[in-house]
Coordinates of N, CA and C in Angstrom, one line a residue:
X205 N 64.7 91.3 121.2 CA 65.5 90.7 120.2 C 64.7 89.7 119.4
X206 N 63.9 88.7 120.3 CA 63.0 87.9 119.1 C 62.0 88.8 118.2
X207 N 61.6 89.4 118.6 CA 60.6 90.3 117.8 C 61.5 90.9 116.5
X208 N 62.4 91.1 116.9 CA 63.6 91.5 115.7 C 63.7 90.8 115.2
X209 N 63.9 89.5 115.0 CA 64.4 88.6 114.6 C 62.8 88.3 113.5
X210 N 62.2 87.9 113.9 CA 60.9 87.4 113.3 C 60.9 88.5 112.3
X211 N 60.5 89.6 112.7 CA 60.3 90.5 111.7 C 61.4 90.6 111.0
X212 N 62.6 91.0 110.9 CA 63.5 90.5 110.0 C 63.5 89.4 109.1
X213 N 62.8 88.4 109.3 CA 62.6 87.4 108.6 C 61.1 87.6 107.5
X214 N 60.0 88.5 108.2 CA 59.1 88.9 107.5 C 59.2 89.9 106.2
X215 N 60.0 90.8 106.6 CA 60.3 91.9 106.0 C 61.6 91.2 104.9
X216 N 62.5 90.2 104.7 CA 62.8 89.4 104.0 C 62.0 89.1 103.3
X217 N 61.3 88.3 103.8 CA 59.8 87.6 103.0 C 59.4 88.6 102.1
X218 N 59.2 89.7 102.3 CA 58.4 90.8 101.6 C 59.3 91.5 100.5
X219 N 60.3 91.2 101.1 CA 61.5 92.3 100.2 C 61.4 90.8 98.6
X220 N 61.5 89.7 98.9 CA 61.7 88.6 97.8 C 60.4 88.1 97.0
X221 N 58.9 88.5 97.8 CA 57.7 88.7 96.7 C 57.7 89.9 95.8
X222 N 58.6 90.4 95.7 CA 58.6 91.8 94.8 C 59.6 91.0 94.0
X223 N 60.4 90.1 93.9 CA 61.3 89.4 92.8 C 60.4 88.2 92.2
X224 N 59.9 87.5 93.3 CA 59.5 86.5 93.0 C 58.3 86.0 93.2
X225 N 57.6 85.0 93.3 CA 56.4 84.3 93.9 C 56.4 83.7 94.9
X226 N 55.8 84.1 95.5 CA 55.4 83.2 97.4 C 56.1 81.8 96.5
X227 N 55.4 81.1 96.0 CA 55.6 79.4 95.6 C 57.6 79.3 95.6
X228 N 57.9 80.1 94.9 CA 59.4 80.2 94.5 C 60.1 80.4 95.7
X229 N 59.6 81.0 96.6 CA 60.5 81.6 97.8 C 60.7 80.3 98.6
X230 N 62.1 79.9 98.6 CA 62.1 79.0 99.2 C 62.6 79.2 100.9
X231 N 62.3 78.4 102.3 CA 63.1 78.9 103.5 C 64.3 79.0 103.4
X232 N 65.0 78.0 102.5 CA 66.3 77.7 102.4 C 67.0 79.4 102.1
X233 N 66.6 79.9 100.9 CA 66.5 81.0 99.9 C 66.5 81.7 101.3
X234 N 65.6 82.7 101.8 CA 65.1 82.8 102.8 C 65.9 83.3 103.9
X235 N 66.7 82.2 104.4 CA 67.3 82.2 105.9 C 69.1 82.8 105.2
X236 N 69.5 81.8 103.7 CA 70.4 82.4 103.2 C 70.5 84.1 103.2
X237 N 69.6 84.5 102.8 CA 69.4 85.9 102.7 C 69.5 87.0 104.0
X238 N 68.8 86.3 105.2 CA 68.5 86.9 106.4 C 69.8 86.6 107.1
X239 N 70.9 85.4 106.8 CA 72.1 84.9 107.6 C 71.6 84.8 108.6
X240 N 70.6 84.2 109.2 CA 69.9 83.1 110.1 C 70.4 81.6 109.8
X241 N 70.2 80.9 110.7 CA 70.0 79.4 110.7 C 68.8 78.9 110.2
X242 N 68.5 77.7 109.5 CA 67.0 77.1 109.2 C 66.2 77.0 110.2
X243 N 67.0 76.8 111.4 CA 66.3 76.3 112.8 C 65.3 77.4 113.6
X244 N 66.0 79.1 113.3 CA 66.0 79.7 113.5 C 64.3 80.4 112.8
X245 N 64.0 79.3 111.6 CA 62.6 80.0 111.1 C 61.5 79.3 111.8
X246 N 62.0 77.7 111.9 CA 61.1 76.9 112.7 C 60.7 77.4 114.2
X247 N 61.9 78.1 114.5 CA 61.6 78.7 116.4 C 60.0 79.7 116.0
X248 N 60.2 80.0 114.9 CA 59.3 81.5 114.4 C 58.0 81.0 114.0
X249 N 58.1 79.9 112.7 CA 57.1 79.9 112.1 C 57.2 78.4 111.9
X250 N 56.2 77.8 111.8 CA 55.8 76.1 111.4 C 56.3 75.8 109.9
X251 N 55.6 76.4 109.5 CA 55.8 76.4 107.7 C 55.8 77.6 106.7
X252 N 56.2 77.8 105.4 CA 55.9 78.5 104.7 C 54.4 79.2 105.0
X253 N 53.7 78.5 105.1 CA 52.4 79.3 105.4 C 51.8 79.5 106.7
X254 N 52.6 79.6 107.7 CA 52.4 80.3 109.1 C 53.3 81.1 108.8
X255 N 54.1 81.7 107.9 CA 55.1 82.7 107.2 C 54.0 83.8 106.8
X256 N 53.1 83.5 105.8 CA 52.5 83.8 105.1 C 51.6 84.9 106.2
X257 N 50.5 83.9 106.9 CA 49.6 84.1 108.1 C 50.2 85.6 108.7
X258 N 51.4 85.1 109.4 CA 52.3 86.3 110.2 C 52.5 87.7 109.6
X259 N 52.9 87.0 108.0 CA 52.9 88.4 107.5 C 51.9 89.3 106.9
X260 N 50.6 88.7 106.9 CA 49.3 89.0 106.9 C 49.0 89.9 107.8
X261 N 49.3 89.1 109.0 CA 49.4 90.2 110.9 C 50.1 91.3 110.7
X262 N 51.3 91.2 110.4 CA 52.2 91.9 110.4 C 51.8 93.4 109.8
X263 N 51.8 92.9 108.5 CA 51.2 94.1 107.4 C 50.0 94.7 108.0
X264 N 48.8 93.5 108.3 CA 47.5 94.5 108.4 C 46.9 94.7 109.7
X265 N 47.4 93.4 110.4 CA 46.3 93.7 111.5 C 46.8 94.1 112.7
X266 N 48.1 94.0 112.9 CA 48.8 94.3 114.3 C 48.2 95.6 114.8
X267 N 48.0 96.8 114.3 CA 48.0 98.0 114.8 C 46.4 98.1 114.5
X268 N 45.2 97.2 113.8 CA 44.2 97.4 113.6 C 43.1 97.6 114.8
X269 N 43.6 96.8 115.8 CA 42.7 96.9 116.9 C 43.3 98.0 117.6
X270 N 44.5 98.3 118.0 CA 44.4 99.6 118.6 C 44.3 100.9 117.8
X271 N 43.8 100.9 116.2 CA 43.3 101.7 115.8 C 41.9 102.0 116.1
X272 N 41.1 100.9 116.1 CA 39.8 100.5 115.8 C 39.6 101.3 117.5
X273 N 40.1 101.3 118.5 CA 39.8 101.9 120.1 C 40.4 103.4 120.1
X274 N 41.7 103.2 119.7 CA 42.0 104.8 119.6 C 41.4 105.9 118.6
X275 N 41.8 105.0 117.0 CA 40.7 106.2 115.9 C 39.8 105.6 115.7
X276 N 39.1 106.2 114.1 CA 38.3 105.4 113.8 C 38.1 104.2 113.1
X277 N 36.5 103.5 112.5 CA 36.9 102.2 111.9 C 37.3 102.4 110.1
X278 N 37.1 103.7 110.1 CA 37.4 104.3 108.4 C 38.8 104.3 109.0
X279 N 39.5 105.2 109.7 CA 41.0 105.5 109.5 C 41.4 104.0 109.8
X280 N 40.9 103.0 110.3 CA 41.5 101.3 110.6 C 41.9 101.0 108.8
X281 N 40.5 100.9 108.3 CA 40.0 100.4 107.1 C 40.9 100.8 106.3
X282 N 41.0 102.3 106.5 CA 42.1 103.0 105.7 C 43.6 102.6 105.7
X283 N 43.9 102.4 106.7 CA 45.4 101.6 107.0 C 45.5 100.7 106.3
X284 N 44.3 99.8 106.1 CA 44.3 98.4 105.9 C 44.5 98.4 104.3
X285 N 44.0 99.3 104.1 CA 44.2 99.3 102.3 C 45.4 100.2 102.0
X286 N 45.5 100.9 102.1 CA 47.1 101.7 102.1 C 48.5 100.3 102.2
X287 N 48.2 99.5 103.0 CA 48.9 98.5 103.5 C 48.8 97.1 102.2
X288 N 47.5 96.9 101.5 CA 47.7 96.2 100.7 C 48.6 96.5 99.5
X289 N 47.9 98.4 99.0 CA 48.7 99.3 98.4 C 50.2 99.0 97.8
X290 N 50.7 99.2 99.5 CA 52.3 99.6 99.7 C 53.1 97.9 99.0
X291 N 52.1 96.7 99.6 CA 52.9 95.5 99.2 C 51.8 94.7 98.3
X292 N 51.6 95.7 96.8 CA 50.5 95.2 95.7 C 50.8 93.8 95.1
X293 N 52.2 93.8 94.8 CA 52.6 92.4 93.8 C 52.9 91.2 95.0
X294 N 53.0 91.2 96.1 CA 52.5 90.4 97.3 C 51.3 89.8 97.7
X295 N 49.9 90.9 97.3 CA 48.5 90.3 97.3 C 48.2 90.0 96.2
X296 N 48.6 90.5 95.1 CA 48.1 89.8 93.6 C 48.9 88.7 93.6
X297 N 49.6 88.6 94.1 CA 50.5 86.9 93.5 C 50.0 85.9 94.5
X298 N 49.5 86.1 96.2 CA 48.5 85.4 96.7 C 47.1 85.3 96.2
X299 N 46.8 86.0 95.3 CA 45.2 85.6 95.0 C 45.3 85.2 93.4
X300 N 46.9 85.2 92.9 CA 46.6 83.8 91.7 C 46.2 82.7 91.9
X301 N 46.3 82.0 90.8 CA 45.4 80.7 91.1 C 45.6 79.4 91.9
X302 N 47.1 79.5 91.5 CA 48.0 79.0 92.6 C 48.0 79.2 94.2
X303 N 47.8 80.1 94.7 CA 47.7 80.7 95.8 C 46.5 80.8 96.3
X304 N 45.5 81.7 95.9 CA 43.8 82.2 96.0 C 43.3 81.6 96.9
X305 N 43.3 79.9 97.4 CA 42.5 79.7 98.1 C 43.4 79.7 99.2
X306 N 44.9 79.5 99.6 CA 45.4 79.6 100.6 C 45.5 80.9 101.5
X307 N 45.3 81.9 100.5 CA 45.5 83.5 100.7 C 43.8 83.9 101.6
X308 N 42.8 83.4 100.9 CA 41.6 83.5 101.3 C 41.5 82.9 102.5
X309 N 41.5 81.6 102.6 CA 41.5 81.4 104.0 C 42.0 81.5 105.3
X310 N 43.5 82.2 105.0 CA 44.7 83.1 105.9 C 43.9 84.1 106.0
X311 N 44.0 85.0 105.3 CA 43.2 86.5 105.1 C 41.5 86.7 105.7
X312 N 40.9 85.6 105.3 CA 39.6 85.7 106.1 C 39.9 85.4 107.2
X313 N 40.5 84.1 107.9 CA 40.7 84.2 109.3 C 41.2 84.9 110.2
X314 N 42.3 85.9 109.8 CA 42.5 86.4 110.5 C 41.7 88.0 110.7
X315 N 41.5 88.3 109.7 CA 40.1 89.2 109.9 C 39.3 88.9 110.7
X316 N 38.7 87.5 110.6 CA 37.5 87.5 111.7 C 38.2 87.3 112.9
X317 N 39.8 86.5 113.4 CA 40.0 86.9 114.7 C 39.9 88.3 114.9
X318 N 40.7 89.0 114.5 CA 41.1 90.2 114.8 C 39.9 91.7 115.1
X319 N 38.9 91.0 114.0 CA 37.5 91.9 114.7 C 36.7 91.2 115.7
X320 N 37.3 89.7 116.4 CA 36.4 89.7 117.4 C 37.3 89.2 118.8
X321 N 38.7 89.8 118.5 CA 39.2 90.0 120.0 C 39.2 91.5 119.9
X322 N 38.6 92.4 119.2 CA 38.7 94.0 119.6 C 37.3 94.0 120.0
X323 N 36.3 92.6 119.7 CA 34.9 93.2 120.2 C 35.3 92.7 121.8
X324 N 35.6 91.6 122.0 CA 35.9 90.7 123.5 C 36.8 91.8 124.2
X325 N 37.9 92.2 124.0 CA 38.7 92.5 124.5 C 38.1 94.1 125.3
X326 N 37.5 94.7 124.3 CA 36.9 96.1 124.6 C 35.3 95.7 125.0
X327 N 34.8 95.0 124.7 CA 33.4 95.1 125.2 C 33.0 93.7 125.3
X328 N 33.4 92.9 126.7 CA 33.5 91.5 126.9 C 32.1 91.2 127.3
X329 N 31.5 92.1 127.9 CA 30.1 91.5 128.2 C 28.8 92.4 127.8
X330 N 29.4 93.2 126.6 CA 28.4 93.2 126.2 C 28.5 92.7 124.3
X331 N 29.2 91.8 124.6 CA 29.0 91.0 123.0 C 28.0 89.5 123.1
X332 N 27.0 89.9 122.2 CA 26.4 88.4 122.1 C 26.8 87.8 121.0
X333 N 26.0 86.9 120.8 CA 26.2 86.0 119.6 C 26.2 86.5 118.6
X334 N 25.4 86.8 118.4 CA 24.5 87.9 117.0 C 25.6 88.7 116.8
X335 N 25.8 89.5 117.7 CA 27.4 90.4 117.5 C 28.3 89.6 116.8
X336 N 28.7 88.5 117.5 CA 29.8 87.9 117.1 C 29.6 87.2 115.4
X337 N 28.3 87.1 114.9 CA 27.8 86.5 113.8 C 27.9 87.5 113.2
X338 N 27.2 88.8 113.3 CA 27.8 89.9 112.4 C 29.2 90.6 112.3
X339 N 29.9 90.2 113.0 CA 31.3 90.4 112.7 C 31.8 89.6 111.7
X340 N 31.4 88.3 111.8 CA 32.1 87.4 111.0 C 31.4 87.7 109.5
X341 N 29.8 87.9 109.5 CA 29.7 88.2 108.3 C 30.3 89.9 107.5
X342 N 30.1 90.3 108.3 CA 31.1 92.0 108.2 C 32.3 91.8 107.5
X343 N 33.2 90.7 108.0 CA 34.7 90.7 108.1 C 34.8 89.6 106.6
X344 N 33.4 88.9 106.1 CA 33.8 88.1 105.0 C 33.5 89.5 103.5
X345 N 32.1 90.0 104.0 CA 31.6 90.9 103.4 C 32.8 91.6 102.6
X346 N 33.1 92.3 103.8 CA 34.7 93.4 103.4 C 35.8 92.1 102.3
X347 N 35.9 91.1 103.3 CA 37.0 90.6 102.4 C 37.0 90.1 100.9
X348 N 35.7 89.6 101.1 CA 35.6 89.9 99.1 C 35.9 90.7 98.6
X349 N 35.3 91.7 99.1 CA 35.5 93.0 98.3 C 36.7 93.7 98.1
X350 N 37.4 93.2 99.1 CA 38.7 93.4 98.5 C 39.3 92.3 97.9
X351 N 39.3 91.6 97.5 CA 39.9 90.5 97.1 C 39.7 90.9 95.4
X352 N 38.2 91.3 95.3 CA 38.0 91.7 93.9 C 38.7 93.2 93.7
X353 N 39.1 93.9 94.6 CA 39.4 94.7 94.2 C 41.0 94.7 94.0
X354 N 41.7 93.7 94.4 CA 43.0 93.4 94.1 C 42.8 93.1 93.0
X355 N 41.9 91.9 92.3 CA 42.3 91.0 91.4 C 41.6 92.3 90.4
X356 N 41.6 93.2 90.4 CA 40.8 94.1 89.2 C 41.5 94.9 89.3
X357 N 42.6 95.1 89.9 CA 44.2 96.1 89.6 C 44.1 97.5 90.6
X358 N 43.1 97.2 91.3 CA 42.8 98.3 93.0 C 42.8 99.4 92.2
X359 N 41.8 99.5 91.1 CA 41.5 100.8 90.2 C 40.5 102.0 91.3
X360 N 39.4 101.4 91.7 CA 38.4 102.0 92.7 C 39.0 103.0 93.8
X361 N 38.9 104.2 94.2 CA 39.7 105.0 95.3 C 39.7 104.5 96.5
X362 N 40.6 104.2 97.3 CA 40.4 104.1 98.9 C 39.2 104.5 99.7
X363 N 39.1 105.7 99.4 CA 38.2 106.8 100.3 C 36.6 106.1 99.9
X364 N 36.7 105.6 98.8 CA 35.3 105.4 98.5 C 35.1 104.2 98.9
X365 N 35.8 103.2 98.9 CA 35.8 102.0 99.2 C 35.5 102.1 101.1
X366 N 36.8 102.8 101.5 CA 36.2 102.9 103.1 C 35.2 103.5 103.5
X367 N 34.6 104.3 102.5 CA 33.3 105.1 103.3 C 32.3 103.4 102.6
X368 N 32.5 103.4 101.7 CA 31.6 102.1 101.6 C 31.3 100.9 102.9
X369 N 32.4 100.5 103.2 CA 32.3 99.3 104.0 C 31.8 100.2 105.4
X370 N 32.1 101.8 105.2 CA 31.5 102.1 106.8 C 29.4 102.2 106.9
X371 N 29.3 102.3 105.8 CA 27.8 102.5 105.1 C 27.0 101.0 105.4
X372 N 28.2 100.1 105.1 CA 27.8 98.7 105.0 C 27.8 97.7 106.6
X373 N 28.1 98.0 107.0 CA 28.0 97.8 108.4 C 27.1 97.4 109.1
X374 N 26.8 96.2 109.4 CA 25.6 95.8 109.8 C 25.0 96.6 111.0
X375 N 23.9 97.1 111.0 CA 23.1 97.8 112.4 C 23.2 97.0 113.9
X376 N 23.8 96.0 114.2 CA 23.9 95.2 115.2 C 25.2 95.7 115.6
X377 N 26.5 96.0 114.9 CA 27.6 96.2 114.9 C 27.8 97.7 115.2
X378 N 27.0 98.4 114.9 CA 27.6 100.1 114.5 C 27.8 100.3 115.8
X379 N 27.5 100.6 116.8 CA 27.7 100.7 118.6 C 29.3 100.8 118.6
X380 N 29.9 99.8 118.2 CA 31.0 98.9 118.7 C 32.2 99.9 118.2
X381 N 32.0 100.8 116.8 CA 32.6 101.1 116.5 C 32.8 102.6 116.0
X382 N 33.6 103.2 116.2 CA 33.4 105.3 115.8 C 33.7 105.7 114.5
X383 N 33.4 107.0 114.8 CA 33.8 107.6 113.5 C 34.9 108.5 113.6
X384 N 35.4 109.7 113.1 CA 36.5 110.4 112.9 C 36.1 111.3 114.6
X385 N 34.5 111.6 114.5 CA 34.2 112.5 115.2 C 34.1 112.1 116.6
X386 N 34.4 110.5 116.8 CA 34.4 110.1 118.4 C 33.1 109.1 118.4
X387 N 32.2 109.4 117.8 CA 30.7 108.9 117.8 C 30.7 107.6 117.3
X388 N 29.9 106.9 117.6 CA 29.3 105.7 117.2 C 28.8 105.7 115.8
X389 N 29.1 104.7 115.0 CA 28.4 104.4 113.2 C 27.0 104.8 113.7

C-alpha cells in the first residue's frame, strides 16, 4: 500500500507537468488532487525536489539495473529514452533555465548511483576504481548527450543514439555489460 501511495503521488506529479511547470506545481495543488493529506507527502518525500529525484527513479532507473543483468545495455538505454520520449514536456521544462541545473544534478546523480550499484551489486569484487571512474565518466558522457538532445527537440533516432553510447563505452567498462546476443561489449 505505501508503494501505492508514493506512486500515486508521482504519477500525479506527471499527470500536472503536462499542464504546467515543475516551478508552478505546488504540494498543496498536488495532495488536493491526489485527496491525500500534506503530511502524507512529507512521509514520501522531503521536498519538491526529492519529488523530482523519485520521479527520475521512477521513470528511468527502477527497472534499469535489472535490465542491464537480464537484457542488454542497448535494450536498458533503450528504455531509458523511450521513457524520456513518453514524458517529453516533463524533461524539457526541467532543463529550462529555471530548472537546468536542478534537473542536471538529480539526473546525473542518479545515473551514476544507479550504474554503480549494478557494478557492486553484480560484480562486488571485481570492480576497481578505475571501473568505478569510468562509470561515472560513462554515466556524465551519456548524460549530456541527452540533455542536448532534449534541448534540440529529441530530433536524432533512438536506435542511433543507443548504438552510439554502446560504441562509446569506455574499454575498461565493456566486460561488465552485454549485448542482445548474451556477449560482452
Amino acid at each position: 500500500m505505501a508503494n501505492a501511495t508514493k506512486q500515486q503521488i508521482i504519477d500525479t506529479f506527471l499527470d500536472l507537468t503536462l499542464k504546467q511547470s515543475v516551478d508552478k506545481i505546488s504540494i498543496s495543488k498536488l495532495m488536493q488532487i491526489t485527496q491525500l493529506q500534506r503530511e502524507t507527502f512529507y512521509y514520501y518525500f522531503d521536498d519538491k525536489y526529492s519529488l523530482v529525484e523519485e520521479t527520475l527513479r521512477s521513470l528511468l532507473f527502477n527497472s534499469y539495473v535489472k535490465m542491464l543483468k537480464s537484457e542488454s545495455l542497448d535494450e536498458a538505454n533503450q528504455a531509458v529514452m523511450n521513457g524520456i520520449i513518453n514524458h517529453k514536456n516533463f524533461y524539457q521544462d526541467l532543463l529550462s533555465g529555471q530548472n537546468e541545473y536542478m534537473f542536471k544534478k538529480i539526473y546525473c546523480q542518479v545515473s551514476v548511483d544507479v550504474i554503480t550499484d549494478y557494478l557492486k551489486q553484480h560484480y562486488a569484487n571485481d570492480i576497481s576504481d578505475s571501473v568505478l571512474f569510468a562509470a561515472r565518466f560513462y554515466a556524465y558522457a551519456v548524460n549530456t548527450i541527452i540533455y542536448d538532445w532534449i534541448e534540440t527537440g529529441m530530433q536524432e533516432p533512438v536506435d542511433k543514439l543507443v548504438a552510439h553510447f554502446r560504441t562509446s563505452i569506455p574499454e575498461i567498462l565493456a566486460p561488465y555489460f552485454y549485448t542482445k546476443e548474451g556477449q560482452t561489449i
